[in-house]
Amino acid sequence: MKKNIFLLAFVFSSLFSFGQWTQSLSYYANKCKIKIGSAVGGPYFTNYDTRTTFDMIVKNNFNMLVAENDMKYNAMEPTKGSFFFTTADKLVTNAYNDGMTVRGHTLCWHSQLPSWVNAGLTNGIANGVFTRATLMAVLKNHITTIMTHYKGLVPQWDVLNEPFSDSNGALRNSIWQQVIGNDYIDSVFVWAHRADPAAKLYLNDYSVERMGSTKGDAMFNYIKGMVDRNIPITGAGFQCHFGMPVDSTAMDKNINRYAAIGLEVVFTEIDVRILITDYDKNKAAQLALQADNYRKLIHLCLENPNCKTFITWGFTDLYSWIPSSMAGYDHALLFDKNLAPKPAYFTILNELALESQKTAVEDVKDDDILKIQKSDERIVVLSANIMSRCQVYDLQGKCIFTSDINRNEIEIPTNNFRKGIYILKVQLENGKVLMKKF
Ligand code: XIL
């Protein structure tokens, strides 16, 4: 009990006093109208509604969740024709109750298949257990059943995962490709669209984030072909499992060319891993470098109108797939192994908060509500309503002036200001908050 109280106190003090910002990630993400999410696995289900640190972090920071494993083929259809929805339903219901939504991951993949599907391969080669027709029926039933079950509840789906091979960007030699043929790709999108016409449908892969990379170009060209063939696809999922440094320039170019053909890009599985030997040598420097790479990623998403979803593959280094799958690497996520927020967390929070202010600033159109008179010596803020609090922030989010006098007119001395852009935040006596750039 004592431990719980301590944990809660920690969570509240850390979640609600992050530097200058008073809220956590999803508060600002909602204002920016972007989805900020995390994959969740077993620990989510054991911690849900226990008011532990883990539970509070999820509920306070994300507006979208993804099942790390529980919506994959082997989890959902472990036996042919018999579907297991219990765990995924729990996720979708909890998320809904918490004001979040779920991204579906994933309907068609070569990995994490149940043994009854894998029985169609011997040493990786199709063995005749399935024909083109029987395997098409199997896959169509899988997709249709799941998407019908979640119709209207799961707004985004990774319909297809990792269809490209690593070596040359050709289509991967999966059971689907071998037995059905290359057109399985068009079919899975058509089936998904028929089952839930309102759902957004994505093709998701790794090492496809950069324009000019073999796989990145192969995926773009393939998707462009799908668009030309009128296949219902919403966009590309960039998994974003990154080492450092992240090449944001080549990513930006890639995101832009998807925009040019009318498609979205979603960052679906972000983690930025650190070499354990580097981390052990200089932890602070590595965490700062990592934070800067995360900053580049959130920037890319905020600056490109066709990128509105930013998902990390887990949120704490305590539970991350990295150490067990990428030897020598660790510490890839936003919270450390003690569930404390890392510099990368604060960087993302800062970027989201600043962006949300920009949006809010544009909201104040009527100069009569809030007037700013500037001279070299002083700034005077005038409002038709009584102001109960008046603050000035710089563009790094640092508060450099606060006045709590209830008045219509507040004078701000200029001696602390350098030339540049500042944000005025005023709370009116009636509770309304107004912001204005000056
Ligand atoms: C990983 C999970 O994180 C692990 O728990 C599991 O053992 C293997 O799969 N690309 C994907 C994800 O699309 O589904 C993978 O998730 C990571 C790589």
Short mmCIF file of C-alpha atoms and ligand atoms in Angstrom, two decimals:
data_model
loop_
_atom_site.label_atom_id
_atom_site.label_comp_id
_atom_site.label_asym_id
_atom_site.label_seq_id
_atom_site.Cartn_x
_atom_site.Cartn_y
_atom_site.Cartn_z
CA MET A 1 0.00 0.00 0.00
CA LYS A 2 2.74 2.41 1.05
CA LYS A 3 4.59 1.56 -2.11
CA ASN A 4 1.49 2.33 -4.18
CA ILE A 5 1.04 5.72 -2.59
CA PHE A 6 4.65 6.49 -3.27
CA LEU A 7 4.29 5.40 -6.89
CA LEU A 8 1.17 7.47 -7.39
CA ALA A 9 2.77 10.52 -5.86
CA PHE A 10 5.67 10.04 -8.22
CA VAL A 11 3.43 9.64 -11.24
CA PHE A 12 1.41 12.72 -10.49
CA SER A 13 4.38 14.86 -9.68
CA SER A 14 6.17 13.73 -12.81
CA LEU A 15 3.20 13.75 -15.16
CA PHE A 16 1.91 17.10 -14.15
CA SER A 17 5.04 19.14 -13.74
CA PHE A 18 7.15 18.34 -16.75
CA GLY A 19 9.40 21.36 -16.95
CA GLN A 20 7.33 24.30 -18.08
CA TRP A 21 4.52 22.14 -19.42
CA THR A 22 1.69 21.16 -17.18
CA GLN A 23 0.17 18.24 -19.09
CA SER A 24 1.26 14.94 -20.60
CA LEU A 25 1.65 13.81 -24.23
CA SER A 26 -1.91 13.07 -25.32
CA TYR A 27 -3.24 16.39 -23.98
CA TYR A 28 -1.10 18.28 -26.48
CA ALA A 29 -1.42 15.61 -29.19
CA ASN A 30 -5.21 15.99 -29.06
CA LYS A 31 -4.84 19.74 -29.52
CA CYS A 32 -2.52 19.12 -32.49
CA LYS A 33 -5.06 16.60 -33.82
CA ILE A 34 -2.47 13.86 -34.05
CA LYS A 35 -2.50 10.33 -32.71
CA ILE A 36 0.30 9.52 -30.32
CA GLY A 37 0.37 5.89 -29.37
CA SER A 38 2.15 2.89 -27.99
CA ALA A 39 2.14 -0.82 -28.58
CA VAL A 40 1.09 -2.75 -25.49
CA GLY A 41 1.48 -6.39 -24.55
CA GLY A 42 1.01 -8.61 -21.49
CA PRO A 43 1.99 -6.02 -18.82
CA TYR A 44 -0.77 -3.72 -20.08
CA PHE A 45 -3.40 -6.32 -19.29
CA THR A 46 -2.02 -7.13 -15.84
CA ASN A 47 -1.66 -3.45 -14.92
CA TYR A 48 -4.92 -2.17 -16.36
CA ASP A 49 -6.96 -0.34 -13.71
CA THR A 50 -4.48 -1.09 -10.94
CA ARG A 51 -3.45 2.58 -10.75
CA THR A 52 0.18 1.61 -10.83
CA THR A 53 2.77 3.79 -12.51
CA PHE A 54 2.53 1.68 -15.66
CA ASP A 55 -1.24 2.03 -15.85
CA MET A 56 -1.16 5.78 -15.23
CA ILE A 57 1.51 6.38 -17.86
CA VAL A 58 -0.56 4.63 -20.54
CA LYS A 59 -3.77 6.40 -19.64
CA ASN A 60 -2.22 9.84 -19.37
CA ASN A 61 0.02 9.85 -22.38
CA PHE A 62 -1.52 8.08 -25.34
CA ASN A 63 -4.61 8.49 -27.46
CA MET A 64 -4.01 5.35 -29.52
CA LEU A 65 -2.89 1.82 -28.60
CA VAL A 66 -1.69 -1.12 -30.69
CA ALA A 67 -1.62 -4.77 -29.63
CA GLU A 68 2.05 -5.77 -29.68
CA ASN A 69 1.06 -9.39 -30.37
CA ASP A 70 -2.60 -9.98 -29.53
CA MET A 71 -4.13 -9.14 -32.91
CA LYS A 72 -1.69 -11.19 -34.98
CA TYR A 73 -2.76 -14.23 -37.00
CA ASN A 74 -1.70 -16.87 -34.45
CA ALA A 75 -3.40 -14.95 -31.63
CA MET A 76 -6.70 -14.40 -33.45
CA GLU A 77 -7.19 -17.64 -35.37
CA PRO A 78 -5.14 -20.27 -33.51
CA THR A 79 -7.28 -23.05 -34.95
CA LYS A 80 -8.71 -22.96 -38.46
CA GLY A 81 -12.06 -21.14 -38.49
CA SER A 82 -12.15 -20.60 -34.72
CA PHE A 83 -11.37 -17.07 -33.62
CA PHE A 84 -10.09 -15.82 -30.27
CA PHE A 85 -11.26 -12.28 -29.60
CA THR A 86 -11.10 -12.09 -25.79
CA THR A 87 -7.79 -10.27 -25.36
CA ALA A 88 -8.15 -7.98 -28.35
CA ASP A 89 -11.71 -7.11 -27.28
CA LYS A 90 -10.39 -6.13 -23.86
CA LEU A 91 -7.90 -3.78 -25.48
CA VAL A 92 -10.49 -2.20 -27.76
CA THR A 93 -13.00 -1.77 -24.90
CA ASN A 94 -10.47 -0.36 -22.44
CA ALA A 95 -9.13 2.01 -25.06
CA TYR A 96 -12.62 3.19 -25.91
CA ASN A 97 -13.43 3.80 -22.23
CA ASP A 98 -10.20 5.78 -21.87
CA GLY A 99 -10.96 8.00 -24.86
CA MET A 100 -8.43 6.29 -27.10
CA THR A 101 -8.64 4.20 -30.25
CA VAL A 102 -6.82 1.07 -31.38
CA ARG A 103 -4.69 0.54 -34.51
CA GLY A 104 -5.15 -2.96 -35.82
CA HIS A 105 -1.91 -4.90 -36.31
CA THR A 106 -1.86 -7.04 -38.41
CA LEU A 107 -4.06 -9.10 -40.78
CA CYS A 108 -1.61 -10.64 -43.25
CA TRP A 109 2.03 -11.36 -42.44
CA HIS A 110 4.54 -14.14 -43.04
CA SER A 111 5.44 -14.30 -39.37
CA GLN A 112 3.58 -15.31 -36.17
CA LEU A 113 1.30 -17.59 -38.18
CA PRO A 114 -0.48 -20.51 -36.49
CA SER A 115 0.91 -23.97 -37.14
CA TRP A 116 -2.11 -24.92 -39.28
CA VAL A 117 -1.13 -22.20 -41.79
CA ASN A 118 2.58 -22.95 -41.55
CA ALA A 119 1.71 -26.56 -42.40
CA GLY A 120 1.53 -25.31 -46.00
CA LEU A 121 5.32 -24.93 -46.12
CA THR A 122 8.10 -27.50 -45.82
CA ASN A 123 11.50 -25.90 -45.26
CA GLY A 124 10.01 -22.63 -46.48
CA ILE A 125 8.70 -24.09 -49.74
CA ALA A 126 5.00 -24.55 -50.59
CA ASN A 127 4.15 -28.26 -50.24
CA GLY A 128 0.67 -28.54 -51.80
CA VAL A 129 -1.28 -28.64 -48.52
CA PHE A 130 -3.06 -25.50 -49.78
CA THR A 131 -4.02 -24.61 -53.34
CA ARG A 132 -4.36 -21.03 -54.55
CA ALA A 133 -8.14 -21.30 -54.10
CA THR A 134 -8.08 -22.85 -50.61
CA LEU A 135 -5.49 -20.44 -49.25
CA MET A 136 -7.37 -17.47 -50.71
CA ALA A 137 -10.51 -18.65 -48.94
CA VAL A 138 -8.56 -19.01 -45.67
CA LEU A 139 -7.07 -15.52 -45.86
CA LYS A 140 -10.29 -13.88 -46.99
CA ASN A 141 -12.18 -15.47 -44.11
CA HIS A 142 -9.50 -14.37 -41.62
CA ILE A 143 -9.59 -10.74 -42.75
CA THR A 144 -13.35 -10.53 -43.21
CA THR A 145 -14.17 -12.09 -39.83
CA ILE A 146 -11.82 -9.86 -37.86
CA MET A 147 -12.65 -6.64 -39.65
CA THR A 148 -16.36 -7.30 -39.43
CA HIS A 149 -16.03 -7.97 -35.69
CA TYR A 150 -14.28 -4.60 -35.20
CA LYS A 151 -16.20 -2.67 -37.83
CA GLY A 152 -16.42 0.99 -36.81
CA LEU A 153 -14.25 0.37 -33.72
CA VAL A 154 -10.73 0.06 -35.12
CA PRO A 155 -10.14 3.01 -37.45
CA GLN A 156 -6.72 1.97 -38.81
CA TRP A 157 -5.44 -1.43 -39.92
CA ASP A 158 -2.04 -2.71 -40.96
CA VAL A 159 -3.69 -4.93 -43.54
CA LEU A 160 -0.38 -6.22 -44.82
CA ASN A 161 2.90 -6.45 -42.92
CA GLU A 162 6.44 -6.80 -44.29
CA PRO A 163 5.75 -8.06 -47.84
CA PHE A 164 9.12 -6.92 -49.21
CA SER A 165 12.30 -8.96 -49.05
CA ASP A 166 15.38 -7.41 -47.48
CA SER A 167 17.87 -8.03 -50.23
CA ASN A 168 16.48 -6.39 -53.38
CA GLY A 169 13.04 -5.00 -52.59
CA ALA A 170 11.30 -7.83 -54.49
CA LEU A 171 8.20 -9.40 -52.98
CA ARG A 172 9.02 -11.68 -50.08
CA ASN A 173 8.72 -15.37 -50.68
CA SER A 174 5.98 -15.86 -48.05
CA ILE A 175 3.40 -18.64 -48.04
CA TRP A 176 0.89 -16.11 -49.40
CA GLN A 177 3.13 -15.07 -52.27
CA GLN A 178 4.13 -18.63 -53.12
CA VAL A 179 0.70 -20.26 -53.01
CA ILE A 180 -1.62 -17.43 -54.09
CA GLY A 181 0.75 -15.35 -56.21
CA ASN A 182 1.67 -11.65 -56.15
CA ASP A 183 -1.95 -10.60 -56.49
CA TYR A 184 -2.62 -11.65 -52.87
CA ILE A 185 -1.55 -8.10 -52.03
CA ASP A 186 -4.32 -6.38 -53.99
CA SER A 187 -6.82 -8.96 -52.70
CA VAL A 188 -6.14 -8.41 -49.00
CA PHE A 189 -6.83 -4.69 -49.36
CA VAL A 190 -10.02 -5.28 -51.33
CA TRP A 191 -11.31 -7.80 -48.75
CA ALA A 192 -10.44 -5.45 -45.89
CA HIS A 193 -12.17 -2.52 -47.55
CA ARG A 194 -15.33 -4.53 -48.22
CA ALA A 195 -15.52 -5.63 -44.57
CA ASP A 196 -15.15 -2.11 -43.13
CA PRO A 197 -15.30 0.59 -45.81
CA ALA A 198 -14.59 3.38 -43.30
CA ALA A 199 -11.37 1.87 -41.94
CA LYS A 200 -8.03 3.29 -43.05
CA LEU A 201 -5.83 0.61 -44.61
CA TYR A 202 -2.03 0.52 -44.58
CA LEU A 203 0.85 -1.48 -45.97
CA ASN A 204 3.48 -1.62 -43.23
CA ASP A 205 7.18 -2.52 -43.47
CA TYR A 206 10.67 -1.79 -42.09
CA SER A 207 13.72 -0.25 -43.81
CA VAL A 208 11.30 1.58 -46.12
CA GLU A 209 11.45 4.98 -44.45
CA ARG A 210 14.09 6.64 -46.64
CA MET A 211 13.66 7.79 -50.22
CA GLY A 212 16.61 6.46 -52.21
CA SER A 213 16.89 3.20 -50.24
CA THR A 214 16.24 -0.03 -52.17
CA LYS A 215 13.32 -1.14 -50.04
CA GLY A 216 11.95 2.39 -49.60
CA ASP A 217 11.81 2.93 -53.36
CA ALA A 218 10.43 -0.57 -54.00
CA MET A 219 7.60 -0.02 -51.52
CA PHE A 220 6.73 3.41 -52.91
CA ASN A 221 6.66 2.13 -56.50
CA TYR A 222 4.57 -0.86 -55.49
CA ILE A 223 2.04 1.27 -53.61
CA LYS A 224 1.89 3.78 -56.47
CA GLY A 225 0.99 0.86 -58.74
CA MET A 226 -1.79 -0.13 -56.33
CA VAL A 227 -3.18 3.41 -56.42
CA ASP A 228 -3.07 3.32 -60.24
CA ARG A 229 -5.00 0.02 -60.10
CA ASN A 230 -7.61 1.62 -57.80
CA ILE A 231 -6.81 -0.66 -54.87
CA PRO A 232 -8.19 0.85 -51.63
CA ILE A 233 -5.07 1.80 -49.68
CA THR A 234 -4.77 4.78 -47.31
CA GLY A 235 -1.05 4.89 -46.93
CA ALA A 236 2.31 3.50 -45.94
CA GLY A 237 3.28 2.35 -42.47
CA PHE A 238 6.91 3.14 -41.69
CA GLN A 239 7.90 0.87 -38.82
CA CYS A 240 10.79 3.15 -37.77
CA HIS A 241 12.92 0.67 -35.82
CA PHE A 242 15.96 2.91 -35.89
CA GLY A 243 19.57 3.01 -34.84
CA MET A 244 21.19 6.44 -34.64
CA PRO A 245 21.36 8.75 -36.49
CA VAL A 246 17.91 8.89 -38.05
CA ASP A 247 18.05 10.24 -41.62
CA SER A 248 15.15 12.68 -41.42
CA THR A 249 15.98 14.38 -44.73
CA ALA A 250 15.50 11.21 -46.78
CA MET A 251 12.39 10.42 -44.74
CA ASP A 252 10.94 13.85 -45.39
CA LYS A 253 11.40 13.36 -49.14
CA ASN A 254 9.71 9.99 -48.93
CA ILE A 255 6.74 11.35 -46.93
CA ASN A 256 6.37 14.10 -49.52
CA ARG A 257 6.20 11.75 -52.45
CA TYR A 258 3.43 9.79 -50.71
CA ALA A 259 1.59 13.10 -50.20
CA ALA A 260 1.96 13.79 -53.92
CA ILE A 261 -0.05 10.65 -54.73
CA GLY A 262 -2.64 11.47 -52.06
CA LEU A 263 -1.48 8.97 -49.42
CA GLU A 264 -0.76 9.12 -45.71
CA VAL A 265 2.31 7.94 -43.85
CA VAL A 266 2.04 6.52 -40.34
CA PHE A 267 5.03 5.96 -38.04
CA THR A 268 3.87 2.61 -36.75
CA GLU A 269 6.53 1.03 -34.50
CA ILE A 270 9.07 3.65 -33.49
CA ASP A 271 12.05 2.84 -31.33
CA VAL A 272 15.49 4.44 -31.38
CA ARG A 273 17.95 1.94 -29.97
CA ILE A 274 21.24 2.68 -28.25
CA LEU A 275 24.38 0.52 -28.35
CA ILE A 276 24.74 -0.84 -24.82
CA THR A 277 28.51 -0.24 -24.84
CA ASP A 278 27.96 3.45 -25.75
CA TYR A 279 25.27 3.77 -23.10
CA ASP A 280 27.48 2.29 -20.41
CA LYS A 281 30.31 4.67 -21.35
CA ASN A 282 28.24 7.87 -21.31
CA LYS A 283 24.60 7.49 -20.47
CA ALA A 284 23.73 11.20 -20.43
CA ALA A 285 25.26 11.87 -23.84
CA GLN A 286 23.53 8.88 -25.42
CA LEU A 287 20.14 9.85 -23.96
CA ALA A 288 20.56 13.39 -25.26
CA LEU A 289 21.45 12.09 -28.71
CA GLN A 290 18.47 9.77 -28.64
CA ALA A 291 16.18 12.63 -27.60
CA ASP A 292 17.41 14.63 -30.57
CA ASN A 293 16.62 11.76 -32.93
CA TYR A 294 13.12 11.47 -31.45
CA ARG A 295 12.76 15.24 -31.90
CA LYS A 296 13.50 14.87 -35.61
CA LEU A 297 10.84 12.18 -35.89
CA ILE A 298 8.06 14.07 -34.14
CA HIS A 299 8.98 17.14 -36.19
CA LEU A 300 8.61 15.18 -39.42
CA CYS A 301 5.16 14.10 -38.35
CA LEU A 302 4.06 17.55 -37.19
CA GLU A 303 5.36 19.29 -40.28
CA ASN A 304 3.87 16.94 -42.86
CA PRO A 305 0.08 17.16 -43.10
CA ASN A 306 -0.13 13.59 -44.43
CA CYS A 307 1.47 12.24 -41.21
CA LYS A 308 -1.00 12.20 -38.32
CA THR A 309 -0.11 9.06 -36.37
CA PHE A 310 3.04 8.50 -34.30
CA ILE A 311 3.30 5.16 -32.48
CA THR A 312 6.21 3.88 -30.39
CA TRP A 313 6.73 0.11 -30.08
CA GLY A 314 6.10 0.03 -26.34
CA PHE A 315 6.89 2.94 -24.06
CA THR A 316 9.22 1.59 -21.39
CA ASP A 317 12.65 0.00 -21.73
CA LEU A 318 11.45 -2.46 -19.11
CA TYR A 319 9.37 -4.20 -21.79
CA SER A 320 10.87 -3.75 -25.24
CA TRP A 321 11.50 -6.27 -27.97
CA ILE A 322 14.90 -4.68 -28.73
CA PRO A 323 17.32 -6.40 -26.30
CA SER A 324 16.10 -9.86 -27.25
CA SER A 325 15.95 -9.25 -30.99
CA MET A 326 18.79 -6.82 -31.73
CA ALA A 327 21.86 -8.07 -29.91
CA GLY A 328 23.96 -5.39 -28.23
CA TYR A 329 21.19 -2.74 -28.25
CA ASP A 330 18.75 -1.51 -25.63
CA HIS A 331 17.17 1.64 -24.07
CA ALA A 332 15.14 2.42 -27.20
CA LEU A 333 11.92 3.89 -25.75
CA LEU A 334 10.60 6.99 -23.94
CA PHE A 335 10.56 5.71 -20.34
CA ASP A 336 13.43 3.90 -18.64
CA LYS A 337 13.36 0.54 -16.87
CA ASN A 338 12.13 2.24 -13.67
CA LEU A 339 9.26 3.84 -15.64
CA ALA A 340 10.80 7.30 -15.34
CA PRO A 341 10.46 9.57 -18.38
CA LYS A 342 13.68 10.00 -20.37
CA PRO A 343 14.98 13.08 -22.21
CA ALA A 344 13.31 11.76 -25.38
CA TYR A 345 9.96 11.95 -23.60
CA PHE A 346 10.45 15.59 -22.65
CA THR A 347 11.59 16.45 -26.15
CA ILE A 348 8.44 15.02 -27.68
CA LEU A 349 6.31 16.69 -25.02
CA ASN A 350 7.98 20.01 -25.76
CA GLU A 351 7.50 19.72 -29.52
CA LEU A 352 3.84 18.77 -29.14
CA ALA A 353 3.17 21.54 -26.63
CA LEU A 354 4.77 24.17 -28.87
CA GLU A 355 2.82 22.93 -31.85
CA SER A 356 -0.42 22.99 -29.85
CA GLN A 357 0.29 26.62 -28.94
CA LYS A 358 0.71 27.52 -32.60
CA THR A 359 -2.72 26.10 -33.27
CA ALA A 360 -4.16 27.90 -30.27
CA VAL A 361 -2.48 31.16 -31.30
CA GLU A 362 -4.18 31.03 -34.67
CA ASP A 363 -7.48 30.57 -32.88
CA VAL A 364 -7.45 34.16 -31.53
CA LYS A 365 -8.58 36.19 -34.49
CA ASP A 366 -10.46 39.05 -32.87
CA ASP A 367 -8.03 41.76 -31.80
CA ASP A 368 -10.61 43.26 -29.47
CA ILE A 369 -10.46 40.25 -27.16
CA LEU A 370 -6.74 40.67 -26.55
CA LYS A 371 -4.68 43.65 -27.65
CA ILE A 372 -0.92 43.96 -27.37
CA GLN A 373 0.70 47.41 -27.48
CA LYS A 374 4.47 47.27 -27.88
CA SER A 375 7.12 49.93 -27.41
CA ASP A 376 10.86 49.62 -26.68
CA GLU A 377 10.35 49.97 -22.93
CA ARG A 378 7.18 48.12 -22.30
CA ILE A 379 4.46 45.84 -23.53
CA VAL A 380 0.88 46.48 -22.49
CA VAL A 381 -1.72 43.76 -22.69
CA LEU A 382 -5.31 44.93 -22.87
CA SER A 383 -8.40 42.81 -22.59
CA ALA A 384 -12.11 43.56 -22.51
CA ASN A 385 -12.42 40.93 -19.76
CA ILE A 386 -10.54 40.82 -16.47
CA MET A 387 -7.34 38.78 -16.79
CA SER A 388 -6.58 36.59 -13.78
CA ARG A 389 -3.22 35.41 -15.08
CA CYS A 390 -0.91 36.70 -17.78
CA GLN A 391 2.19 34.81 -18.89
CA VAL A 392 4.82 35.09 -21.60
CA TYR A 393 6.60 32.01 -23.00
CA ASP A 394 9.56 31.85 -25.33
CA LEU A 395 9.50 29.41 -28.25
CA GLN A 396 11.34 26.78 -26.19
CA GLY A 397 8.31 26.72 -23.90
CA LYS A 398 10.07 28.53 -21.05
CA CYS A 399 7.87 30.88 -19.06
CA ILE A 400 9.67 34.24 -18.72
CA PHE A 401 6.95 36.38 -17.21
CA THR A 402 3.96 35.76 -14.97
CA SER A 403 1.48 38.17 -13.46
CA ASP A 404 -1.41 37.08 -11.29
CA ILE A 405 -3.07 40.46 -10.74
CA ASN A 406 -6.74 40.65 -11.73
CA ARG A 407 -6.92 43.53 -14.22
CA ASN A 408 -7.97 44.60 -17.71
CA GLU A 409 -4.56 46.05 -18.40
CA ILE A 410 -1.22 44.47 -17.56
CA GLU A 411 2.18 45.98 -18.15
CA ILE A 412 5.14 43.73 -18.94
CA PRO A 413 8.65 45.17 -18.61
CA THR A 414 10.81 44.39 -21.65
CA ASN A 415 14.22 44.16 -19.94
CA ASN A 416 14.18 40.34 -19.91
CA PHE A 417 13.26 40.01 -23.57
CA ARG A 418 15.58 39.53 -26.47
CA LYS A 419 14.41 40.24 -30.00
CA GLY A 420 12.24 37.42 -31.27
CA ILE A 421 8.88 35.76 -31.14
CA TYR A 422 7.07 35.16 -27.86
CA ILE A 423 3.76 33.68 -26.88
CA LEU A 424 1.36 35.49 -24.62
CA LYS A 425 -0.95 33.26 -22.61
CA VAL A 426 -3.78 34.89 -20.75
CA GLN A 427 -6.32 33.32 -18.47
CA LEU A 428 -9.50 35.36 -18.18
CA GLU A 429 -11.52 35.59 -14.98
CA ASN A 430 -14.22 33.54 -16.72
CA GLY A 431 -11.75 30.65 -17.10
CA LYS A 432 -11.11 31.06 -20.83
CA VAL A 433 -7.49 30.79 -21.95
CA LEU A 434 -6.29 32.92 -24.86
CA MET A 435 -2.95 32.80 -26.61
CA LYS A 436 -1.32 35.14 -29.04
CA LYS A 437 2.04 35.31 -30.74
CA PHE A 438 3.89 38.63 -30.67
C1 XIL B 1 7.40 -8.16 -32.33
C2 XIL B 1 6.97 -8.11 -30.87
O1 XIL B 1 7.37 -6.89 -30.31
C3 XIL B 1 7.56 -9.27 -30.11
O2 XIL B 1 7.03 -9.33 -28.79
C4 XIL B 1 7.31 -10.58 -30.83
O3 XIL B 1 7.99 -11.61 -30.17
C5 XIL B 1 7.75 -10.49 -32.27
O4 XIL B 1 7.13 -9.39 -32.90
N1 XIL B 1 7.72 -5.76 -36.82
C6 XIL B 1 6.40 -5.92 -36.51
C7 XIL B 1 5.99 -6.25 -35.13
O5 XIL B 1 5.54 -5.66 -37.39
O6 XIL B 1 4.81 -7.00 -35.11
C8 XIL B 1 7.10 -6.99 -34.40
O7 XIL B 1 6.69 -7.17 -33.04
C9 XIL B 1 8.38 -6.20 -34.50
C10 XIL B 1 8.81 -6.03 -35.93
#
